Amino acid sequence: MQVPTATATTEHTQYIVASEYFRSYSVVGLLAVVGVLFVAVAFGAGRLLRPVVPTPEKLLTYECGVDPVGEGWAHTQVRYYVYAFLYVIFAVDSIFLFPWATVFAAPGYGATTLVEMFIFLGFLAVGLLYAYKKGVLTWT
């Protein structure tokens, strides 16, 4: 008669733990597949059921009920994109500040996280100073 060793039991236990671990992710994977299939079926049904009757009026560019006049190209001020970019930078800043505030309160992390956050805020201040020096923040 053969006696099972501790290694065999440990390997079997690890297999069960790994199996349970991946089983929980299989539910997430199944939901993702169902979601993708749902979207694919909806788009396919729309393509099959819609009427296709192209007319010259339907092929015109539509702009808020106004007939298109002139070229399709328009100049856009770059400064609007810069404002959007600056907003994104400071939105990301706030995303990092909230977790930092919770870690800062944890014992043993106070001084380290305080120094790291001042370094991070220093980089943001340098970026803001650079934008100010370049005249990006002036509205004309």
Short mmCIF file of C-alpha atoms in Angstrom, two decimals:
data_model
loop_
_atom_site.label_atom_id
_atom_site.label_comp_id
_atom_site.label_asym_id
_atom_site.label_seq_id
_atom_site.Cartn_x
_atom_site.Cartn_y
_atom_site.Cartn_z
CA MET A 1 0.00 0.00 0.00
CA GLN A 2 1.32 3.43 -0.99
CA VAL A 3 1.05 6.32 1.45
CA PRO A 4 0.37 9.75 -0.11
CA THR A 5 3.13 12.21 0.58
CA ALA A 6 2.77 15.78 1.77
CA THR A 7 3.89 17.03 -1.66
CA ALA A 8 1.05 15.26 -3.44
CA THR A 9 -1.48 16.72 -1.02
CA THR A 10 -0.02 20.19 -1.39
CA GLU A 11 -0.08 19.98 -5.20
CA HIS A 12 -3.71 18.80 -5.10
CA THR A 13 -4.63 21.65 -2.75
CA GLN A 14 -2.87 24.17 -4.99
CA TYR A 15 -4.76 22.77 -7.99
CA ILE A 16 -8.09 23.23 -6.17
CA VAL A 17 -7.19 26.78 -5.11
CA ALA A 18 -6.10 27.68 -8.65
CA SER A 19 -9.24 26.11 -10.07
CA GLU A 20 -11.46 28.18 -7.79
CA TYR A 21 -9.43 31.31 -8.60
CA PHE A 22 -9.87 30.92 -12.36
CA ARG A 23 -13.52 29.89 -11.97
CA SER A 24 -14.29 33.32 -10.49
CA TYR A 25 -12.65 34.95 -13.53
CA SER A 26 -14.56 32.68 -15.88
CA VAL A 27 -17.77 34.43 -14.81
CA VAL A 28 -16.25 37.79 -15.78
CA GLY A 29 -15.05 36.35 -19.10
CA LEU A 30 -18.47 34.87 -19.80
CA LEU A 31 -20.15 38.22 -19.14
CA ALA A 32 -17.68 39.95 -21.47
CA VAL A 33 -18.41 37.44 -24.23
CA VAL A 34 -22.17 37.84 -23.73
CA GLY A 35 -21.80 41.63 -23.90
CA VAL A 36 -19.78 41.49 -27.12
CA LEU A 37 -22.28 39.06 -28.66
CA PHE A 38 -25.18 41.29 -27.64
CA VAL A 39 -23.61 44.31 -29.36
CA ALA A 40 -22.71 42.26 -32.46
CA VAL A 41 -26.25 40.88 -32.76
CA ALA A 42 -27.76 44.37 -32.33
CA PHE A 43 -25.53 45.84 -35.06
CA GLY A 44 -26.17 42.87 -37.35
CA ALA A 45 -29.94 43.12 -36.88
CA GLY A 46 -29.83 46.85 -37.58
CA ARG A 47 -27.87 46.28 -40.76
CA LEU A 48 -30.28 43.58 -41.96
CA LEU A 49 -33.50 45.42 -41.10
CA ARG A 50 -32.74 48.97 -42.21
CA PRO A 51 -33.88 50.19 -45.61
CA VAL A 52 -31.11 51.10 -48.03
CA VAL A 53 -32.37 53.74 -50.48
CA PRO A 54 -29.56 56.18 -51.26
CA THR A 55 -30.66 59.49 -52.75
CA PRO A 56 -28.58 62.60 -53.54
CA GLU A 57 -30.16 64.39 -50.58
CA LYS A 58 -29.18 61.58 -48.21
CA LEU A 59 -25.60 61.63 -49.43
CA LEU A 60 -25.14 65.36 -48.69
CA THR A 61 -23.27 66.49 -45.61
CA TYR A 62 -25.80 67.40 -42.92
CA GLU A 63 -24.97 70.21 -40.55
CA CYS A 64 -27.79 71.08 -38.14
CA GLY A 65 -30.38 71.46 -40.89
CA VAL A 66 -28.30 73.98 -42.84
CA ASP A 67 -27.25 73.19 -46.40
CA PRO A 68 -23.48 73.01 -46.70
CA VAL A 69 -21.86 76.06 -48.29
CA GLY A 70 -18.18 76.40 -49.17
CA GLU A 71 -15.39 74.01 -48.33
CA GLY A 72 -15.54 71.33 -45.71
CA TRP A 73 -12.33 72.52 -44.04
CA ALA A 74 -12.48 75.00 -41.18
CA HIS A 75 -9.71 76.50 -39.12
CA THR A 76 -9.87 75.77 -35.42
CA GLN A 77 -8.01 77.66 -32.74
CA VAL A 78 -5.40 75.45 -31.10
CA ARG A 79 -5.74 77.21 -27.76
CA TYR A 80 -9.01 75.40 -27.07
CA TYR A 81 -7.17 72.10 -27.23
CA VAL A 82 -4.55 73.44 -24.86
CA TYR A 83 -7.23 74.32 -22.31
CA ALA A 84 -8.67 70.83 -22.65
CA PHE A 85 -5.20 69.37 -22.19
CA LEU A 86 -4.59 71.45 -19.06
CA TYR A 87 -7.95 70.31 -17.69
CA VAL A 88 -7.00 66.67 -18.24
CA ILE A 89 -3.68 67.22 -16.48
CA PHE A 90 -5.37 68.65 -13.39
CA ALA A 91 -8.11 66.03 -13.46
CA VAL A 92 -5.40 63.36 -13.35
CA ASP A 93 -3.82 65.31 -10.51
CA SER A 94 -7.01 65.04 -8.49
CA ILE A 95 -7.21 61.31 -9.26
CA PHE A 96 -3.80 60.88 -7.64
CA LEU A 97 -4.55 63.14 -4.69
CA PHE A 98 -7.50 61.15 -3.32
CA PRO A 99 -5.69 57.81 -2.93
CA TRP A 100 -2.69 59.68 -1.55
CA ALA A 101 -4.86 61.19 1.16
CA THR A 102 -6.03 57.75 2.27
CA VAL A 103 -2.50 56.27 2.29
CA PHE A 104 -1.13 59.34 4.09
CA ALA A 105 -3.32 58.52 7.07
CA ALA A 106 -2.01 54.92 7.29
CA PRO A 107 0.63 54.35 9.97
CA GLY A 108 4.20 54.18 8.70
CA TYR A 109 3.57 55.88 5.36
CA GLY A 110 3.23 59.52 6.40
CA ALA A 111 6.66 61.00 5.67
CA THR A 112 7.28 58.96 2.53
CA THR A 113 3.95 59.76 0.91
CA LEU A 114 4.26 63.41 1.89
CA VAL A 115 7.62 63.70 0.10
CA GLU A 116 6.31 61.80 -2.95
CA MET A 117 3.26 64.05 -3.19
CA PHE A 118 5.31 67.23 -2.97
CA ILE A 119 7.52 65.92 -5.79
CA PHE A 120 4.39 65.19 -7.86
CA LEU A 121 2.91 68.61 -7.10
CA GLY A 122 6.28 70.17 -7.96
CA PHE A 123 6.15 68.61 -11.43
CA LEU A 124 2.63 69.95 -11.90
CA ALA A 125 3.70 73.41 -10.73
CA VAL A 126 6.60 73.42 -13.19
CA GLY A 127 4.19 72.44 -15.99
CA LEU A 128 1.76 75.18 -14.99
CA LEU A 129 4.58 77.73 -14.80
CA TYR A 130 5.77 76.66 -18.26
CA ALA A 131 2.24 77.07 -19.67
CA TYR A 132 2.00 80.49 -18.05
CA LYS A 133 5.37 81.61 -19.44
CA LYS A 134 4.36 80.48 -22.94
CA GLY A 135 1.22 82.61 -22.69
CA VAL A 136 -1.14 79.66 -22.96
CA LEU A 137 -3.25 80.75 -20.01
CA THR A 138 -4.09 84.18 -21.41
CA TRP A 139 -7.47 84.39 -23.06
CA THR A 140 -7.41 86.62 -26.15
#
